Structure formats: C-alpha cells, structure tokens
Amino acid sequence: MKMCKALESLPNNCLERAKGLKARLSIFLQKSDASSNPGHSSKAYKLRPSLEEALEWRETFDKLLTNKHGLAAFRAFLKSEFSEENIEFWLACEDYKNTKSSAKLSSKAKNIYEEYFENDAPKEVNIDHETKKITKNNLLHPSLSCFDLAQNKIYTLMEKDSYSRFLKSSIYQELTKNPMCSCIQKQSSSQKSHT
C-alpha cells in the first residue's frame, strides 16, 4: 500500500517513462531468451550476441559501439538510467556526418540543435555553456564537423562514466553468462539429487 502511494506522488511522465522502459527491456530480454532456444530459426538466434562477441565489448568502448548488439544493449542500459539522449545525440551526429547533400546540412543541423541543445529541448544533452555557444556559432555555416566538439564531449562522458557502469550492469552480466557453465551446474545439481 505504501508503495502505491509513493508511486502516485511521482509525476505522470516519470511513470510513463518507467513503464515504457520496462516494456523495452522485457522485449530485449525475451528476444535474447528466444534466441538461445535451439528450436527457433537462425534469424531469431542472431538477436543475441555470442558470448565471445559480448566479452569483446570489455576491450574498448569503440568495440561496443561498432557492434549492433553492443549498441542495442548499451542503449537499453542508458534508457534504464534515463540518459539515452547521450547515445541518441552521438548517433544523430554520426548520421549527420554521412550527409551527402550540402543543401540538407543546414536543416539537419538545425533539427539536431533544436532536439539536443535548445533550453528545454526534448532530448537536451548535458553540455557546458562554452561548447553549446561554439556549436551554435557553427550552425551559421553548417559543415560536416559543426557538432564534432559536442559529440566528442558526449562520447567522453559515456566512455568515462556510463560505459564502466554498463559493464557492471545486469544487462551486460546476463549477456556474458557462459551457457556451458549453467548447463554443467544444472547437471551436477541433478546428479547430486539422484545420489
């Protein structure tokens, strides 16, 4: 009863975000569980990274970000911490740098700035005042590098802060469980119960 009253006192947007997060994480974990079942198709199996693949993510932050499973797991982790705007901004910058048309640069740059930098932006990133000012000035003459300073700061923030917590998180720990160990443990437990 106390918990229900405590939940009622939270703003509605917090509760909605928590519900959405729970749904996204459960879908991610269901896909992971489904892919470990040998009866499922090879397509379902690709939804979960191999143990070796997941263990490689410990080597460098870049290895995590350049792996589609690693990126998905890291995004799920950041969503659980309510800081997904960092990876979304970083990805928006990566997409922006691949813009071929110079005519599109200005509108794309403006959209990124409005979404991630404006005061009360929907996904405002935590950037210092000086970096924000430099980025805004860069928009006067948009180029493929106009977000580089801000993107590098967000990258460093994620690498130094979020990445280490991700490696300790239950999301990552679940992905790096050795399936052979759990099979051996189950067999030894069942053998002990028969003796």
PDB file of C-alpha atoms in Angstrom:
ATOM      1  CA  MET A   1       0.000   0.000   0.000  1.00  0.00           C
ATOM      2  CA  LYS A   2       2.840   2.410   0.875  1.00  0.00           C
ATOM      3  CA  MET A   3       4.494   1.710  -2.458  1.00  0.00           C
ATOM      4  CA  CYS A   4       1.308   2.541  -4.364  1.00  0.00           C
ATOM      5  CA  LYS A   5       1.035   5.882  -2.541  1.00  0.00           C
ATOM      6  CA  ALA A   6       4.683   6.607  -3.281  1.00  0.00           C
ATOM      7  CA  LEU A   7       4.120   5.859  -6.971  1.00  0.00           C
ATOM      8  CA  GLU A   8       1.052   8.102  -7.043  1.00  0.00           C
ATOM      9  CA  SER A   9       3.181  11.022  -5.866  1.00  0.00           C
ATOM     10  CA  LEU A  10       5.532  10.734  -8.863  1.00  0.00           C
ATOM     11  CA  PRO A  11       4.814  12.895 -11.908  1.00  0.00           C
ATOM     12  CA  ASN A  12       2.916  11.061 -14.660  1.00  0.00           C
ATOM     13  CA  ASN A  13       5.746  11.430 -17.164  1.00  0.00           C
ATOM     14  CA  CYS A  14       8.112   9.521 -14.818  1.00  0.00           C
ATOM     15  CA  LEU A  15       5.645   6.663 -14.505  1.00  0.00           C
ATOM     16  CA  GLU A  16       5.079   6.546 -18.267  1.00  0.00           C
ATOM     17  CA  ARG A  17       8.825   6.503 -18.935  1.00  0.00           C
ATOM     18  CA  ALA A  18       9.301   3.719 -16.398  1.00  0.00           C
ATOM     19  CA  LYS A  19       6.515   1.655 -17.982  1.00  0.00           C
ATOM     20  CA  GLY A  20       7.996   2.191 -21.439  1.00  0.00           C
ATOM     21  CA  LEU A  21      11.435   1.253 -20.199  1.00  0.00           C
ATOM     22  CA  LYS A  22      10.134  -1.904 -18.576  1.00  0.00           C
ATOM     23  CA  ALA A  23       8.395  -2.892 -21.810  1.00  0.00           C
ATOM     24  CA  ARG A  24      11.514  -2.237 -23.931  1.00  0.00           C
ATOM     25  CA  LEU A  25      13.795  -4.150 -21.563  1.00  0.00           C
ATOM     26  CA  SER A  26      11.418  -7.108 -21.364  1.00  0.00           C
ATOM     27  CA  ILE A  27      11.241  -7.233 -25.169  1.00  0.00           C
ATOM     28  CA  PHE A  28      15.048  -7.114 -25.350  1.00  0.00           C
ATOM     29  CA  LEU A  29      15.366  -9.913 -22.792  1.00  0.00           C
ATOM     30  CA  GLN A  30      12.612 -12.008 -24.451  1.00  0.00           C
ATOM     31  CA  LYS A  31      14.444 -11.736 -27.766  1.00  0.00           C
ATOM     32  CA  SER A  32      17.621 -12.787 -26.004  1.00  0.00           C
ATOM     33  CA  ASP A  33      15.890 -15.771 -24.366  1.00  0.00           C
ATOM     34  CA  ALA A  34      14.179 -16.780 -27.612  1.00  0.00           C
ATOM     35  CA  SER A  35      17.454 -16.690 -29.497  1.00  0.00           C
ATOM     36  CA  SER A  36      19.114 -19.078 -27.049  1.00  0.00           C
ATOM     37  CA  ASN A  37      16.461 -21.715 -27.774  1.00  0.00           C
ATOM     38  CA  PRO A  38      17.792 -24.052 -30.473  1.00  0.00           C
ATOM     39  CA  GLY A  39      14.253 -24.675 -31.743  1.00  0.00           C
ATOM     40  CA  HIS A  40      13.997 -21.111 -33.055  1.00  0.00           C
ATOM     41  CA  SER A  41      15.057 -20.003 -36.519  1.00  0.00           C
ATOM     42  CA  SER A  42      18.569 -18.818 -37.292  1.00  0.00           C
ATOM     43  CA  LYS A  43      17.138 -15.305 -37.664  1.00  0.00           C
ATOM     44  CA  ALA A  44      15.969 -15.388 -34.022  1.00  0.00           C
ATOM     45  CA  TYR A  45      19.379 -16.692 -32.998  1.00  0.00           C
ATOM     46  CA  LYS A  46      21.033 -13.561 -34.436  1.00  0.00           C
ATOM     47  CA  LEU A  47      19.128 -11.406 -31.921  1.00  0.00           C
ATOM     48  CA  ARG A  48      21.551 -12.389 -29.163  1.00  0.00           C
ATOM     49  CA  PRO A  49      25.307 -11.863 -29.420  1.00  0.00           C
ATOM     50  CA  SER A  50      27.670 -14.762 -28.897  1.00  0.00           C
ATOM     51  CA  LEU A  51      29.477 -14.931 -25.573  1.00  0.00           C
ATOM     52  CA  GLU A  52      32.782 -14.125 -27.314  1.00  0.00           C
ATOM     53  CA  GLU A  53      31.204 -11.121 -29.021  1.00  0.00           C
ATOM     54  CA  ALA A  54      29.810  -9.753 -25.740  1.00  0.00           C
ATOM     55  CA  LEU A  55      33.131 -10.306 -23.965  1.00  0.00           C
ATOM     56  CA  GLU A  56      34.913  -8.258 -26.661  1.00  0.00           C
ATOM     57  CA  TRP A  57      32.890  -5.211 -25.605  1.00  0.00           C
ATOM     58  CA  ARG A  58      35.032  -5.032 -22.453  1.00  0.00           C
ATOM     59  CA  GLU A  59      38.119  -4.317 -24.544  1.00  0.00           C
ATOM     60  CA  THR A  60      37.162  -0.822 -25.725  1.00  0.00           C
ATOM     61  CA  PHE A  61      34.167   1.466 -25.842  1.00  0.00           C
ATOM     62  CA  ASP A  62      34.551   1.623 -29.646  1.00  0.00           C
ATOM     63  CA  LYS A  63      34.135  -2.156 -29.913  1.00  0.00           C
ATOM     64  CA  LEU A  64      30.865  -1.837 -28.025  1.00  0.00           C
ATOM     65  CA  LEU A  65      29.546   0.998 -30.211  1.00  0.00           C
ATOM     66  CA  THR A  66      30.531  -0.578 -33.520  1.00  0.00           C
ATOM     67  CA  ASN A  67      28.757  -3.841 -32.734  1.00  0.00           C
ATOM     68  CA  LYS A  68      24.996  -3.796 -33.446  1.00  0.00           C
ATOM     69  CA  HIS A  69      24.224  -5.997 -30.430  1.00  0.00           C
ATOM     70  CA  GLY A  70      26.556  -3.980 -28.226  1.00  0.00           C
ATOM     71  CA  LEU A  71      24.958  -0.723 -29.307  1.00  0.00           C
ATOM     72  CA  ALA A  72      21.457  -2.131 -28.659  1.00  0.00           C
ATOM     73  CA  ALA A  73      22.438  -3.378 -25.196  1.00  0.00           C
ATOM     74  CA  PHE A  74      24.148  -0.079 -24.333  1.00  0.00           C
ATOM     75  CA  ARG A  75      21.076   1.873 -25.471  1.00  0.00           C
ATOM     76  CA  ALA A  76      18.848  -0.317 -23.297  1.00  0.00           C
ATOM     77  CA  PHE A  77      21.183   0.332 -20.373  1.00  0.00           C
ATOM     78  CA  LEU A  78      21.169   4.113 -20.924  1.00  0.00           C
ATOM     79  CA  LYS A  79      17.363   4.042 -21.131  1.00  0.00           C
ATOM     80  CA  SER A  80      17.322   2.297 -17.755  1.00  0.00           C
ATOM     81  CA  GLU A  81      19.360   5.224 -16.398  1.00  0.00           C
ATOM     82  CA  PHE A  82      17.216   7.827 -18.188  1.00  0.00           C
ATOM     83  CA  SER A  83      20.246   9.106 -20.126  1.00  0.00           C
ATOM     84  CA  GLU A  84      19.515   7.734 -23.595  1.00  0.00           C
ATOM     85  CA  GLU A  85      19.757  11.249 -25.046  1.00  0.00           C
ATOM     86  CA  ASN A  86      23.561  10.861 -24.977  1.00  0.00           C
ATOM     87  CA  ILE A  87      23.720   7.883 -27.324  1.00  0.00           C
ATOM     88  CA  GLU A  88      20.891   9.273 -29.451  1.00  0.00           C
ATOM     89  CA  PHE A  89      22.785  12.543 -29.901  1.00  0.00           C
ATOM     90  CA  TRP A  90      26.011  10.688 -30.711  1.00  0.00           C
ATOM     91  CA  LEU A  91      24.178   8.577 -33.322  1.00  0.00           C
ATOM     92  CA  ALA A  92      22.469  11.667 -34.774  1.00  0.00           C
ATOM     93  CA  CYS A  93      25.931  13.211 -35.230  1.00  0.00           C
ATOM     94  CA  GLU A  94      27.222  10.055 -36.928  1.00  0.00           C
ATOM     95  CA  ASP A  95      24.243  10.182 -39.292  1.00  0.00           C
ATOM     96  CA  TYR A  96      24.776  13.907 -39.859  1.00  0.00           C
ATOM     97  CA  LYS A  97      28.425  13.323 -40.863  1.00  0.00           C
ATOM     98  CA  ASN A  98      27.202  10.985 -43.608  1.00  0.00           C
ATOM     99  CA  THR A  99      25.005  13.663 -45.183  1.00  0.00           C
ATOM    100  CA  LYS A 100      25.876  13.832 -48.870  1.00  0.00           C
ATOM    101  CA  SER A 101      23.793  16.833 -49.883  1.00  0.00           C
ATOM    102  CA  SER A 102      25.095  20.233 -48.764  1.00  0.00           C
ATOM    103  CA  ALA A 103      21.514  21.509 -49.136  1.00  0.00           C
ATOM    104  CA  LYS A 104      20.391  19.138 -46.363  1.00  0.00           C
ATOM    105  CA  LEU A 105      23.196  20.096 -43.943  1.00  0.00           C
ATOM    106  CA  SER A 106      21.510  23.264 -42.749  1.00  0.00           C
ATOM    107  CA  SER A 107      18.108  21.706 -41.993  1.00  0.00           C
ATOM    108  CA  LYS A 108      19.643  18.607 -40.388  1.00  0.00           C
ATOM    109  CA  ALA A 109      21.956  20.749 -38.246  1.00  0.00           C
ATOM    110  CA  LYS A 110      19.039  22.931 -37.154  1.00  0.00           C
ATOM    111  CA  ASN A 111      16.967  19.843 -36.214  1.00  0.00           C
ATOM    112  CA  ILE A 112      19.817  18.361 -34.170  1.00  0.00           C
ATOM    113  CA  TYR A 113      20.381  21.655 -32.372  1.00  0.00           C
ATOM    114  CA  GLU A 114      16.682  22.052 -31.555  1.00  0.00           C
ATOM    115  CA  GLU A 115      16.369  18.465 -30.343  1.00  0.00           C
ATOM    116  CA  TYR A 116      19.519  18.293 -28.214  1.00  0.00           C
ATOM    117  CA  PHE A 117      20.742  21.826 -27.364  1.00  0.00           C
ATOM    118  CA  GLU A 118      17.875  24.284 -27.047  1.00  0.00           C
ATOM    119  CA  ASN A 119      16.811  25.099 -23.491  1.00  0.00           C
ATOM    120  CA  ASP A 120      14.065  22.604 -22.610  1.00  0.00           C
ATOM    121  CA  ALA A 121      14.837  20.574 -25.750  1.00  0.00           C
ATOM    122  CA  PRO A 122      13.049  17.206 -25.799  1.00  0.00           C
ATOM    123  CA  LYS A 123      16.383  15.340 -25.502  1.00  0.00           C
ATOM    124  CA  GLU A 124      18.660  18.030 -24.123  1.00  0.00           C
ATOM    125  CA  VAL A 125      22.210  16.803 -23.563  1.00  0.00           C
ATOM    126  CA  ASN A 126      24.306  17.999 -20.659  1.00  0.00           C
ATOM    127  CA  ILE A 127      26.862  20.192 -22.438  1.00  0.00           C
ATOM    128  CA  ASP A 128      28.812  23.064 -20.925  1.00  0.00           C
ATOM    129  CA  HIS A 129      27.905  26.625 -21.898  1.00  0.00           C
ATOM    130  CA  GLU A 130      31.057  27.227 -23.966  1.00  0.00           C
ATOM    131  CA  THR A 131      30.568  24.091 -26.094  1.00  0.00           C
ATOM    132  CA  LYS A 132      26.932  24.996 -26.635  1.00  0.00           C
ATOM    133  CA  LYS A 133      27.959  28.504 -27.761  1.00  0.00           C
ATOM    134  CA  ILE A 134      30.603  27.179 -30.171  1.00  0.00           C
ATOM    135  CA  THR A 135      28.126  24.681 -31.616  1.00  0.00           C
ATOM    136  CA  LYS A 136      25.505  27.388 -32.110  1.00  0.00           C
ATOM    137  CA  ASN A 137      28.072  29.562 -33.920  1.00  0.00           C
ATOM    138  CA  ASN A 138      28.995  26.587 -36.128  1.00  0.00           C
ATOM    139  CA  LEU A 139      25.397  26.483 -37.347  1.00  0.00           C
ATOM    140  CA  LEU A 140      25.850  29.842 -39.072  1.00  0.00           C
ATOM    141  CA  HIS A 141      27.919  27.970 -41.694  1.00  0.00           C
ATOM    142  CA  PRO A 142      26.979  24.285 -41.297  1.00  0.00           C
ATOM    143  CA  SER A 143      29.666  21.784 -42.182  1.00  0.00           C
ATOM    144  CA  LEU A 144      30.049  18.057 -41.539  1.00  0.00           C
ATOM    145  CA  SER A 145      32.192  18.911 -38.492  1.00  0.00           C
ATOM    146  CA  CYS A 146      29.954  21.504 -36.799  1.00  0.00           C
ATOM    147  CA  PHE A 147      28.945  19.090 -33.999  1.00  0.00           C
ATOM    148  CA  ASP A 148      32.382  17.476 -33.529  1.00  0.00           C
ATOM    149  CA  LEU A 149      33.275  19.276 -30.296  1.00  0.00           C
ATOM    150  CA  ALA A 150      29.940  18.461 -28.627  1.00  0.00           C
ATOM    151  CA  GLN A 151      29.916  14.900 -29.962  1.00  0.00           C
ATOM    152  CA  ASN A 152      33.435  14.297 -28.606  1.00  0.00           C
ATOM    153  CA  LYS A 153      32.412  15.613 -25.179  1.00  0.00           C
ATOM    154  CA  ILE A 154      29.354  13.336 -25.078  1.00  0.00           C
ATOM    155  CA  TYR A 155      31.473  10.391 -26.274  1.00  0.00           C
ATOM    156  CA  THR A 156      33.993  11.038 -23.482  1.00  0.00           C
ATOM    157  CA  LEU A 157      31.200  11.336 -20.924  1.00  0.00           C
ATOM    158  CA  MET A 158      29.724   7.992 -21.999  1.00  0.00           C
ATOM    159  CA  GLU A 159      33.141   6.306 -22.168  1.00  0.00           C
ATOM    160  CA  LYS A 160      34.341   7.531 -18.765  1.00  0.00           C
ATOM    161  CA  ASP A 161      31.035   7.246 -16.910  1.00  0.00           C
ATOM    162  CA  SER A 162      28.272   5.166 -18.487  1.00  0.00           C
ATOM    163  CA  TYR A 163      30.474   2.518 -20.125  1.00  0.00           C
ATOM    164  CA  SER A 164      32.020   1.330 -16.839  1.00  0.00           C
ATOM    165  CA  ARG A 165      28.577   1.135 -15.222  1.00  0.00           C
ATOM    166  CA  PHE A 166      27.251  -0.739 -18.256  1.00  0.00           C
ATOM    167  CA  LEU A 167      29.956  -3.399 -17.868  1.00  0.00           C
ATOM    168  CA  LYS A 168      28.810  -3.920 -14.249  1.00  0.00           C
ATOM    169  CA  SER A 169      25.089  -3.830 -15.109  1.00  0.00           C
ATOM    170  CA  SER A 170      22.708  -6.766 -15.013  1.00  0.00           C
ATOM    171  CA  ILE A 171      22.017  -6.220 -18.737  1.00  0.00           C
ATOM    172  CA  TYR A 172      25.660  -6.880 -19.594  1.00  0.00           C
ATOM    173  CA  GLN A 173      26.141  -9.584 -16.955  1.00  0.00           C
ATOM    174  CA  GLU A 174      23.187 -11.504 -18.414  1.00  0.00           C
ATOM    175  CA  LEU A 175      24.759 -11.387 -21.884  1.00  0.00           C
ATOM    176  CA  THR A 176      28.116 -12.640 -20.627  1.00  0.00           C
ATOM    177  CA  LYS A 177      26.830 -15.608 -18.673  1.00  0.00           C
ATOM    178  CA  ASN A 178      28.530 -18.699 -20.013  1.00  0.00           C
ATOM    179  CA  PRO A 179      25.750 -21.071 -21.135  1.00  0.00           C
ATOM    180  CA  MET A 180      28.096 -24.052 -20.712  1.00  0.00           C
ATOM    181  CA  CYS A 181      28.643 -23.193 -17.043  1.00  0.00           C
ATOM    182  CA  SER A 182      24.920 -23.071 -16.335  1.00  0.00           C
ATOM    183  CA  CYS A 183      24.450 -26.447 -18.108  1.00  0.00           C
ATOM    184  CA  ILE A 184      27.245 -28.007 -16.060  1.00  0.00           C
ATOM    185  CA  GLN A 185      25.794 -26.551 -12.843  1.00  0.00           C
ATOM    186  CA  LYS A 186      22.329 -27.928 -13.691  1.00  0.00           C
ATOM    187  CA  GLN A 187      23.774 -31.382 -14.475  1.00  0.00           C
ATOM    188  CA  SER A 188      25.788 -31.522 -11.275  1.00  0.00           C
ATOM    189  CA  SER A 189      22.754 -30.417  -9.254  1.00  0.00           C
ATOM    190  CA  SER A 190      20.551 -33.105 -10.800  1.00  0.00           C
ATOM    191  CA  GLN A 191      23.267 -35.750 -10.278  1.00  0.00           C
ATOM    192  CA  LYS A 192      23.512 -34.809  -6.591  1.00  0.00           C
ATOM    193  CA  SER A 193      19.749 -35.102  -6.172  1.00  0.00           C
ATOM    194  CA  HIS A 194      19.816 -38.630  -7.651  1.00  0.00           C
ATOM    195  CA  THR A 195      22.542 -39.838  -5.248  1.00  0.00           C
TER     196      THR A 195
END
